[in-house]
Amino acid sequence: MPELPEVEVTRRSFADAIAGAEVAQLRLGKPLRWPLGQAAEALQGGRIGAVLRRGKYLWLPVSAPVERGGLLLHLGMSGSLAFTPQADLRGSPPGPHDHFDLQTDRGLLRLTDPRRFGAVVWSEALDAGPAAKLLAGLGMEPFDARFNGEHLHAGLSGRRVAIKLALLAGDIVVGAGNIYACEALFIAGINPRLAAAKLSRPRAERLALAVRGVLAQAVEAGGTTLRDFKDAHGVAGSFQMQARVYGREGLPCFDCGTPIRRIVQGQRSTFFCPQCQKR
DNA sequence: CTGGGCTCCTGTCAGC
DNA sequence: TGCTGACAGGAGCCCA
């Protein structure tokens, strides 16, 4: 589910409400992708700081009386966070897909994740321990001022994979998942099957703008809600209304009327306009 | 080192 | 109505 816009929308929707909250209790459901680690004691009585995002990860710093560290969260394919002010575990018993609950004095933070591809991992710091390891291979933030055509072009050079897959890999620029990679390529008029290294410098410039632009637009729209994405207050996104190609197989291209095609790349669906994205 | 394919898990939906 | 297979927003890992 969640690509960068959904994660950022989630972050913004609860960061202020949870900042300064004191941890009271931790509850775990079924195992997630990775084990939590030694969080339980460190969290006891800890205070939550400013929530950060890196790629599709969230970082909840916790300053504990004894130790200091934080929780690195990933929503996987089907995860979402809910923060309910004033709520507690007694009043809101966990459902079958609620696999992580953080009870604080300000309310209840809950991760719901039916497929359990998501994760919550305790780390002593963002740039040390498990968090550092998980974030090590991530590319540049799309909203970083240094992210531009030059950076993208340099990252793509020497790569024979299809440009769509190079974007998805997230080691050049983070944040574009299956929906936004398709959308950005459409906006830039680039064929998703083009070999990454074959993208000219001027076209890389256009693609960089498209990636940044579409992600910003999606954040603005509250993210994409295909099925179940909600921000931490239960508000759905609306970017799906603005999608130009994703999920539109067989429907006419908004620009030229040609039916949108669906192909499979790396076991994932790619949607594109065979006319507007010829090369 | 790169690239391709598989895998984790559960839910939903189309087709028979 | 019930079963089966395809597919779903991610990304680490293994192998050639």
mmCIF file of C-alpha atoms (C1' of nucleotides) in Angstrom:
data_model
loop_
_atom_site.group_PDB
_atom_site.id
_atom_site.type_symbol
_atom_site.label_atom_id
_atom_site.label_comp_id
_atom_site.label_asym_id
_atom_site.label_seq_id
_atom_site.Cartn_x
_atom_site.Cartn_y
_atom_site.Cartn_z
ATOM 1 C CA MET A 1 0.000 0.000 0.000
ATOM 2 C CA PRO A 2 2.017 2.821 1.299
ATOM 3 C CA GLU A 3 4.520 4.608 -0.859
ATOM 4 C CA LEU A 4 6.273 7.790 0.225
ATOM 5 C CA PRO A 5 3.182 10.037 0.059
ATOM 6 C CA GLU A 6 1.092 7.737 2.240
ATOM 7 C CA VAL A 7 3.897 7.424 4.773
ATOM 8 C CA GLU A 8 4.420 11.191 4.824
ATOM 9 C CA VAL A 9 0.686 11.862 5.134
ATOM 10 C CA THR A 10 0.588 9.393 8.015
ATOM 11 C CA ARG A 11 3.546 11.085 9.687
ATOM 12 C CA ARG A 12 2.003 14.529 9.446
ATOM 13 C CA SER A 13 -1.304 13.267 10.769
ATOM 14 C CA PHE A 14 0.005 12.197 14.158
ATOM 15 C CA ALA A 15 3.469 13.674 14.708
ATOM 16 C CA ASP A 16 2.247 16.716 16.638
ATOM 17 C CA ALA A 17 -0.275 14.750 18.662
ATOM 18 C CA ILE A 18 2.241 12.171 19.859
ATOM 19 C CA ALA A 19 5.274 14.399 20.401
ATOM 20 C CA GLY A 20 6.061 14.493 24.092
ATOM 21 C CA ALA A 21 3.827 11.559 24.957
ATOM 22 C CA GLU A 22 5.022 9.143 27.611
ATOM 23 C CA VAL A 23 5.026 5.433 26.844
ATOM 24 C CA ALA A 24 2.873 3.445 29.230
ATOM 25 C CA GLN A 25 2.543 0.016 27.710
ATOM 26 C CA LEU A 26 3.511 -2.079 24.729
ATOM 27 C CA ARG A 27 1.431 -4.841 23.147
ATOM 28 C CA LEU A 28 2.468 -7.098 20.302
ATOM 29 C CA GLY A 29 0.269 -9.226 18.056
ATOM 30 C CA LYS A 30 1.489 -11.724 15.516
ATOM 31 C CA PRO A 31 5.093 -11.452 14.326
ATOM 32 C CA LEU A 32 5.825 -8.864 11.670
ATOM 33 C CA ARG A 33 8.572 -8.973 9.094
ATOM 34 C CA TRP A 34 11.390 -8.530 11.586
ATOM 35 C CA PRO A 35 11.512 -8.981 15.332
ATOM 36 C CA LEU A 36 11.127 -5.859 17.432
ATOM 37 C CA GLY A 37 14.317 -6.356 19.390
ATOM 38 C CA GLN A 38 15.024 -5.150 22.907
ATOM 39 C CA ALA A 39 12.411 -2.417 23.025
ATOM 40 C CA ALA A 40 10.317 -3.335 26.008
ATOM 41 C CA GLU A 41 12.605 -2.146 28.823
ATOM 42 C CA ALA A 42 14.007 0.779 26.863
ATOM 43 C CA LEU A 43 10.494 2.030 26.129
ATOM 44 C CA GLN A 44 9.300 1.918 29.740
ATOM 45 C CA GLY A 45 8.583 5.483 30.744
ATOM 46 C CA GLY A 46 10.244 6.809 27.610
ATOM 47 C CA ARG A 47 9.115 9.993 25.931
ATOM 48 C CA ILE A 48 8.377 10.189 22.218
ATOM 49 C CA GLY A 49 10.042 12.962 20.238
ATOM 50 C CA ALA A 50 9.602 14.367 16.732
ATOM 51 C CA VAL A 51 8.521 11.712 14.219
ATOM 52 C CA LEU A 52 10.734 11.622 11.125
ATOM 53 C CA ARG A 53 10.409 9.950 7.741
ATOM 54 C CA ARG A 54 13.195 8.458 5.635
ATOM 55 C CA GLY A 55 12.000 6.885 2.389
ATOM 56 C CA LYS A 56 9.028 4.748 3.344
ATOM 57 C CA TYR A 57 10.209 4.357 6.938
ATOM 58 C CA LEU A 58 9.091 6.298 9.971
ATOM 59 C CA TRP A 59 11.327 6.961 12.947
ATOM 60 C CA LEU A 60 9.845 7.520 16.389
ATOM 61 C CA PRO A 61 12.622 8.704 18.669
ATOM 62 C CA VAL A 62 12.216 7.720 22.284
ATOM 63 C CA SER A 63 14.196 9.263 25.105
ATOM 64 C CA ALA A 64 14.022 6.850 27.959
ATOM 65 C CA PRO A 65 15.126 7.414 31.528
ATOM 66 C CA VAL A 66 17.938 4.929 31.130
ATOM 67 C CA GLU A 67 18.494 4.414 27.459
ATOM 68 C CA ARG A 68 17.824 6.329 24.306
ATOM 69 C CA GLY A 69 16.744 5.047 20.932
ATOM 70 C CA GLY A 70 13.674 4.769 18.829
ATOM 71 C CA LEU A 71 11.308 2.710 16.784
ATOM 72 C CA LEU A 72 11.769 2.290 13.051
ATOM 73 C CA LEU A 73 8.449 1.523 11.386
ATOM 74 C CA HIS A 74 7.646 0.252 7.925
ATOM 75 C CA LEU A 75 4.094 -0.233 6.698
ATOM 76 C CA GLY A 76 4.883 -2.893 4.100
ATOM 77 C CA MET A 77 2.095 -3.496 1.602
ATOM 78 C CA SER A 78 -0.965 -3.392 3.808
ATOM 79 C CA GLY A 79 0.012 -1.528 6.944
ATOM 80 C CA SER A 80 -1.496 1.599 8.387
ATOM 81 C CA LEU A 81 -1.071 3.489 11.624
ATOM 82 C CA ALA A 82 -3.830 4.920 13.743
ATOM 83 C CA PHE A 83 -3.335 7.324 16.604
ATOM 84 C CA THR A 84 -6.417 7.748 18.760
ATOM 85 C CA PRO A 85 -6.081 10.489 21.351
ATOM 86 C CA GLN A 86 -7.294 9.542 24.831
ATOM 87 C CA ALA A 87 -7.899 5.945 23.761
ATOM 88 C CA ASP A 88 -6.495 3.022 25.687
ATOM 89 C CA LEU A 89 -6.157 -0.709 25.183
ATOM 90 C CA ARG A 90 -9.047 -1.550 27.462
ATOM 91 C CA GLY A 91 -11.428 0.646 25.532
ATOM 92 C CA SER A 92 -10.007 -0.376 22.126
ATOM 93 C CA PRO A 93 -9.219 -4.079 22.183
ATOM 94 C CA PRO A 94 -6.977 -5.152 19.293
ATOM 95 C CA GLY A 95 -8.487 -6.748 16.209
ATOM 96 C CA PRO A 96 -7.010 -9.752 14.416
ATOM 97 C CA HIS A 97 -4.710 -7.573 12.261
ATOM 98 C CA ASP A 98 -3.527 -5.190 14.950
ATOM 99 C CA HIS A 99 0.032 -6.320 15.571
ATOM 100 C CA PHE A 100 1.602 -3.437 17.437
ATOM 101 C CA ASP A 101 0.108 -1.150 20.059
ATOM 102 C CA LEU A 102 1.908 1.633 21.851
ATOM 103 C CA GLN A 103 -0.124 2.908 24.742
ATOM 104 C CA THR A 104 0.893 6.431 25.734
ATOM 105 C CA ASP A 105 -0.485 8.981 28.169
ATOM 106 C CA ARG A 106 -1.826 10.923 25.194
ATOM 107 C CA GLY A 107 -3.505 8.073 23.354
ATOM 108 C CA LEU A 108 -3.032 4.810 21.532
ATOM 109 C CA LEU A 109 -0.762 4.285 18.513
ATOM 110 C CA ARG A 110 -1.749 1.153 16.613
ATOM 111 C CA LEU A 111 -0.284 -0.605 13.593
ATOM 112 C CA THR A 112 -2.817 -2.597 11.586
ATOM 113 C CA ASP A 113 -1.241 -4.821 8.945
ATOM 114 C CA PRO A 114 -3.162 -7.811 7.531
ATOM 115 C CA ARG A 115 -0.307 -9.103 5.369
ATOM 116 C CA ARG A 116 2.379 -8.479 7.983
ATOM 117 C CA PHE A 117 5.025 -7.318 5.522
ATOM 118 C CA GLY A 118 5.465 -4.303 7.734
ATOM 119 C CA ALA A 119 7.830 -4.019 10.667
ATOM 120 C CA VAL A 120 8.588 -2.220 13.900
ATOM 121 C CA VAL A 121 12.214 -2.429 14.956
ATOM 122 C CA TRP A 122 13.898 -0.989 18.018
ATOM 123 C CA SER A 123 17.199 0.733 17.317
ATOM 124 C CA GLU A 124 19.568 2.679 19.545
ATOM 125 C CA ALA A 125 19.703 5.435 16.927
ATOM 126 C CA LEU A 126 18.641 6.259 13.397
ATOM 127 C CA ASP A 127 22.241 6.155 12.215
ATOM 128 C CA ALA A 128 23.338 3.143 14.247
ATOM 129 C CA GLY A 129 22.265 -0.424 14.913
ATOM 130 C CA PRO A 130 19.364 -2.065 13.074
ATOM 131 C CA ALA A 131 17.980 1.209 11.713
ATOM 132 C CA ALA A 132 21.260 2.165 10.079
ATOM 133 C CA LYS A 133 21.459 -1.254 8.489
ATOM 134 C CA LEU A 134 17.928 -1.076 7.100
ATOM 135 C CA LEU A 135 18.381 2.438 5.748
ATOM 136 C CA ALA A 136 21.880 1.886 4.400
ATOM 137 C CA GLY A 137 21.012 1.288 0.759
ATOM 138 C CA LEU A 138 18.410 4.007 0.381
ATOM 139 C CA GLY A 139 18.740 6.596 -2.355
ATOM 140 C CA MET A 140 18.205 10.330 -2.137
ATOM 141 C CA GLU A 141 15.024 11.912 -0.825
ATOM 142 C CA PRO A 142 12.974 13.231 -3.766
ATOM 143 C CA PHE A 143 12.375 16.546 -1.989
ATOM 144 C CA ASP A 144 16.071 17.019 -1.303
ATOM 145 C CA ALA A 145 17.286 20.079 -3.215
ATOM 146 C CA ARG A 146 20.156 17.981 -4.542
ATOM 147 C CA PHE A 147 17.805 15.561 -6.261
ATOM 148 C CA ASN A 148 17.772 16.591 -9.905
ATOM 149 C CA GLY A 149 18.297 15.302 -13.435
ATOM 150 C CA GLU A 150 22.032 15.098 -12.957
ATOM 151 C CA HIS A 151 21.732 12.887 -9.902
ATOM 152 C CA LEU A 152 19.140 10.672 -11.545
ATOM 153 C CA HIS A 153 21.107 10.410 -14.776
ATOM 154 C CA ALA A 154 24.271 9.459 -12.907
ATOM 155 C CA GLY A 155 22.402 6.813 -10.920
ATOM 156 C CA LEU A 156 20.900 5.261 -14.029
ATOM 157 C CA SER A 157 24.162 5.068 -15.927
ATOM 158 C CA GLY A 158 25.495 1.592 -16.544
ATOM 159 C CA ARG A 159 22.210 -0.051 -15.598
ATOM 160 C CA ARG A 160 20.594 -2.379 -18.052
ATOM 161 C CA VAL A 161 17.362 -2.867 -16.134
ATOM 162 C CA ALA A 162 14.174 -1.236 -17.302
ATOM 163 C CA ILE A 163 13.814 2.333 -16.089
ATOM 164 C CA LYS A 164 10.639 1.462 -14.165
ATOM 165 C CA LEU A 165 12.495 -1.178 -12.146
ATOM 166 C CA ALA A 166 15.400 1.162 -11.510
ATOM 167 C CA LEU A 167 12.964 3.663 -9.999
ATOM 168 C CA LEU A 168 11.289 1.001 -7.868
ATOM 169 C CA ALA A 169 14.621 -0.225 -6.518
ATOM 170 C CA GLY A 170 14.866 2.978 -4.482
ATOM 171 C CA ASP A 171 18.641 3.131 -4.414
ATOM 172 C CA ILE A 172 18.821 6.222 -6.639
ATOM 173 C CA VAL A 173 15.778 8.048 -5.332
ATOM 174 C CA VAL A 174 13.416 6.759 -2.638
ATOM 175 C CA GLY A 175 9.672 6.941 -2.381
ATOM 176 C CA ALA A 176 8.208 6.010 -5.744
ATOM 177 C CA GLY A 177 6.496 2.633 -5.493
ATOM 178 C CA ASN A 178 4.422 0.935 -8.122
ATOM 179 C CA ILE A 179 1.754 3.607 -8.493
ATOM 180 C CA TYR A 180 3.962 6.685 -8.535
ATOM 181 C CA ALA A 181 6.681 5.108 -10.680
ATOM 182 C CA CYS A 182 4.047 4.444 -13.343
ATOM 183 C CA GLU A 183 2.602 7.939 -12.987
ATOM 184 C CA ALA A 184 5.981 9.690 -13.105
ATOM 185 C CA LEU A 185 6.998 7.827 -16.260
ATOM 186 C CA PHE A 186 3.731 8.803 -17.905
ATOM 187 C CA ILE A 187 4.155 12.453 -16.966
ATOM 188 C CA ALA A 188 7.689 12.433 -18.353
ATOM 189 C CA GLY A 189 6.600 10.547 -21.496
ATOM 190 C CA ILE A 190 9.061 7.700 -20.964
ATOM 191 C CA ASN A 191 8.537 4.057 -21.901
ATOM 192 C CA PRO A 192 8.757 1.987 -18.701
ATOM 193 C CA ARG A 193 10.715 -0.702 -20.578
ATOM 194 C CA LEU A 194 13.475 1.632 -21.696
ATOM 195 C CA ALA A 195 16.868 0.464 -20.460
ATOM 196 C CA ALA A 196 17.803 2.740 -17.563
ATOM 197 C CA ALA A 197 21.168 3.728 -19.002
ATOM 198 C CA LYS A 198 19.572 4.785 -22.284
ATOM 199 C CA LEU A 199 17.705 7.690 -20.750
ATOM 200 C CA SER A 200 19.240 10.905 -22.060
ATOM 201 C CA ARG A 201 20.276 13.659 -19.701
ATOM 202 C CA PRO A 202 17.463 16.034 -20.755
ATOM 203 C CA ARG A 203 14.895 13.280 -20.302
ATOM 204 C CA ALA A 204 16.379 12.439 -16.885
ATOM 205 C CA GLU A 205 15.795 16.067 -16.006
ATOM 206 C CA ARG A 206 12.145 15.722 -16.937
ATOM 207 C CA LEU A 207 11.808 12.456 -15.053
ATOM 208 C CA ALA A 208 13.324 13.918 -11.893
ATOM 209 C CA LEU A 209 10.790 16.743 -12.032
ATOM 210 C CA ALA A 210 7.982 14.253 -12.652
ATOM 211 C CA VAL A 211 8.977 12.058 -9.706
ATOM 212 C CA ARG A 212 9.209 14.982 -7.337
ATOM 213 C CA GLY A 213 6.070 16.569 -8.741
ATOM 214 C CA VAL A 214 3.837 13.523 -8.576
ATOM 215 C CA LEU A 215 4.947 12.653 -5.049
ATOM 216 C CA ALA A 216 4.303 16.216 -3.894
ATOM 217 C CA GLN A 217 0.906 16.228 -5.567
ATOM 218 C CA ALA A 218 0.033 12.928 -3.895
ATOM 219 C CA VAL A 219 1.032 14.220 -0.457
ATOM 220 C CA GLU A 220 -1.187 17.220 -1.154
ATOM 221 C CA ALA A 221 -4.066 14.868 -2.009
ATOM 222 C CA GLY A 222 -3.635 12.930 1.228
ATOM 223 C CA GLY A 223 -2.120 9.938 -0.567
ATOM 224 C CA THR A 224 -3.767 7.201 -2.605
ATOM 225 C CA THR A 225 -6.514 5.055 -1.125
ATOM 226 C CA LEU A 226 -7.039 2.051 -3.381
ATOM 227 C CA ARG A 227 -8.520 -0.157 -0.734
ATOM 228 C CA ASP A 228 -7.704 0.622 2.836
ATOM 229 C CA PHE A 229 -5.145 3.395 3.253
ATOM 230 C CA LYS A 230 -6.077 5.867 5.960
ATOM 231 C CA ASP A 231 -3.943 8.407 7.762
ATOM 232 C CA ALA A 232 -3.489 8.180 11.533
ATOM 233 C CA HIS A 233 -6.881 9.843 12.068
ATOM 234 C CA GLY A 234 -8.719 7.554 9.687
ATOM 235 C CA VAL A 235 -8.854 9.981 6.742
ATOM 236 C CA ALA A 236 -8.612 8.426 3.264
ATOM 237 C CA GLY A 237 -6.515 9.887 0.423
ATOM 238 C CA SER A 238 -7.789 10.995 -2.969
ATOM 239 C CA PHE A 239 -4.841 10.797 -5.355
ATOM 240 C CA GLN A 240 -6.410 7.757 -7.048
ATOM 241 C CA MET A 241 -8.816 10.266 -8.641
ATOM 242 C CA GLN A 242 -5.856 11.958 -10.314
ATOM 243 C CA ALA A 243 -3.979 8.880 -11.497
ATOM 244 C CA ARG A 244 -3.371 9.033 -15.246
ATOM 245 C CA VAL A 245 -2.382 5.426 -15.911
ATOM 246 C CA TYR A 246 -2.310 3.312 -12.746
ATOM 247 C CA GLY A 247 -5.186 0.836 -12.694
ATOM 248 C CA ARG A 248 -6.543 2.114 -16.026
ATOM 249 C CA GLU A 249 -5.827 -0.850 -18.323
ATOM 250 C CA GLY A 250 -7.942 -0.633 -21.475
ATOM 251 C CA LEU A 251 -9.286 2.824 -20.668
ATOM 252 C CA PRO A 252 -8.450 5.717 -22.995
ATOM 253 C CA CYS A 253 -5.356 7.795 -22.277
ATOM 254 C CA PHE A 254 -6.414 11.219 -21.006
ATOM 255 C CA ASP A 255 -3.972 12.851 -23.414
ATOM 256 C CA CYS A 256 -4.380 10.905 -26.665
ATOM 257 C CA GLY A 257 -7.232 8.412 -26.280
ATOM 258 C CA THR A 258 -5.078 5.325 -26.896
ATOM 259 C CA PRO A 259 -6.038 2.440 -24.567
ATOM 260 C CA ILE A 260 -3.740 2.198 -21.550
ATOM 261 C CA ARG A 261 -1.739 -1.021 -21.491
ATOM 262 C CA ARG A 262 -0.764 -3.256 -18.602
ATOM 263 C CA ILE A 263 2.452 -5.252 -18.722
ATOM 264 C CA VAL A 264 4.356 -7.149 -16.039
ATOM 265 C CA GLN A 265 7.825 -6.082 -14.954
ATOM 266 C CA GLY A 266 9.546 -7.741 -12.018
ATOM 267 C CA GLN A 267 6.302 -9.549 -11.115
ATOM 268 C CA ARG A 268 4.522 -6.207 -10.746
ATOM 269 C CA SER A 269 1.965 -4.542 -12.988
ATOM 270 C CA THR A 270 3.096 -1.577 -15.036
ATOM 271 C CA PHE A 271 0.528 0.710 -16.649
ATOM 272 C CA PHE A 272 1.469 3.021 -19.501
ATOM 273 C CA CYS A 273 0.228 4.690 -22.669
ATOM 274 C CA PRO A 274 1.837 3.020 -25.687
ATOM 275 C CA GLN A 275 1.395 6.238 -27.681
ATOM 276 C CA CYS A 276 2.529 8.910 -25.209
ATOM 277 C CA GLN A 277 5.329 6.710 -23.852
ATOM 278 C CA LYS A 278 6.725 5.295 -27.074
ATOM 279 C CA ARG A 279 10.410 5.517 -26.282
ATOM 280 C "C1'" DC B 1 28.406 -6.415 -9.307
ATOM 281 C "C1'" DT B 2 24.118 -6.865 -11.851
ATOM 282 C "C1'" DG B 3 19.756 -8.640 -12.783
ATOM 283 C "C1'" DG B 4 15.975 -11.871 -12.399
ATOM 284 C "C1'" DG B 5 12.957 -14.479 -9.709
ATOM 285 C "C1'" DC B 6 11.070 -16.002 -5.316
ATOM 286 C "C1'" DT B 7 9.353 -15.204 -0.919
ATOM 287 C "C1'" DC B 8 7.007 -13.579 3.261
ATOM 288 C "C1'" DC B 9 1.159 -13.297 4.430
ATOM 289 C "C1'" DT B 10 -3.800 -12.399 4.107
ATOM 290 C "C1'" DG B 11 -7.707 -10.615 1.708
ATOM 291 C "C1'" DT B 12 -10.494 -9.785 -2.326
ATOM 292 C "C1'" DC B 13 -12.388 -10.460 -6.635
ATOM 293 C "C1'" DA B 14 -13.328 -12.571 -11.219
ATOM 294 C "C1'" DG B 15 -14.521 -16.666 -13.429
ATOM 295 C "C1'" DC B 16 -16.308 -21.214 -13.631
ATOM 296 C "C1'" DT C 1 -23.079 -20.607 -3.390
ATOM 297 C "C1'" DG C 2 -18.389 -22.547 -3.320
ATOM 298 C "C1'" DC C 3 -13.917 -23.341 -5.084
ATOM 299 C "C1'" DT C 4 -9.605 -21.812 -7.601
ATOM 300 C "C1'" DG C 5 -6.378 -18.809 -9.308
ATOM 301 C "C1'" DA C 6 -4.702 -14.227 -10.047
ATOM 302 C "C1'" DC C 7 -3.435 -10.207 -8.009
ATOM 303 C "C1'" DA C 8 -2.509 -6.432 -4.413
ATOM 304 C "C1'" DG C 9 0.545 -0.276 -2.342
ATOM 305 C "C1'" DG C 10 7.289 -3.571 -0.543
ATOM 306 C "C1'" DA C 11 11.686 -5.156 -0.473
ATOM 307 C "C1'" DG C 12 15.262 -8.605 1.262
ATOM 308 C "C1'" DC C 13 17.541 -12.678 -0.252
ATOM 309 C "C1'" DC C 14 19.466 -16.178 -3.182
ATOM 310 C "C1'" DC C 15 21.356 -17.683 -7.356
ATOM 311 C "C1'" DA C 16 23.226 -17.440 -12.094
#
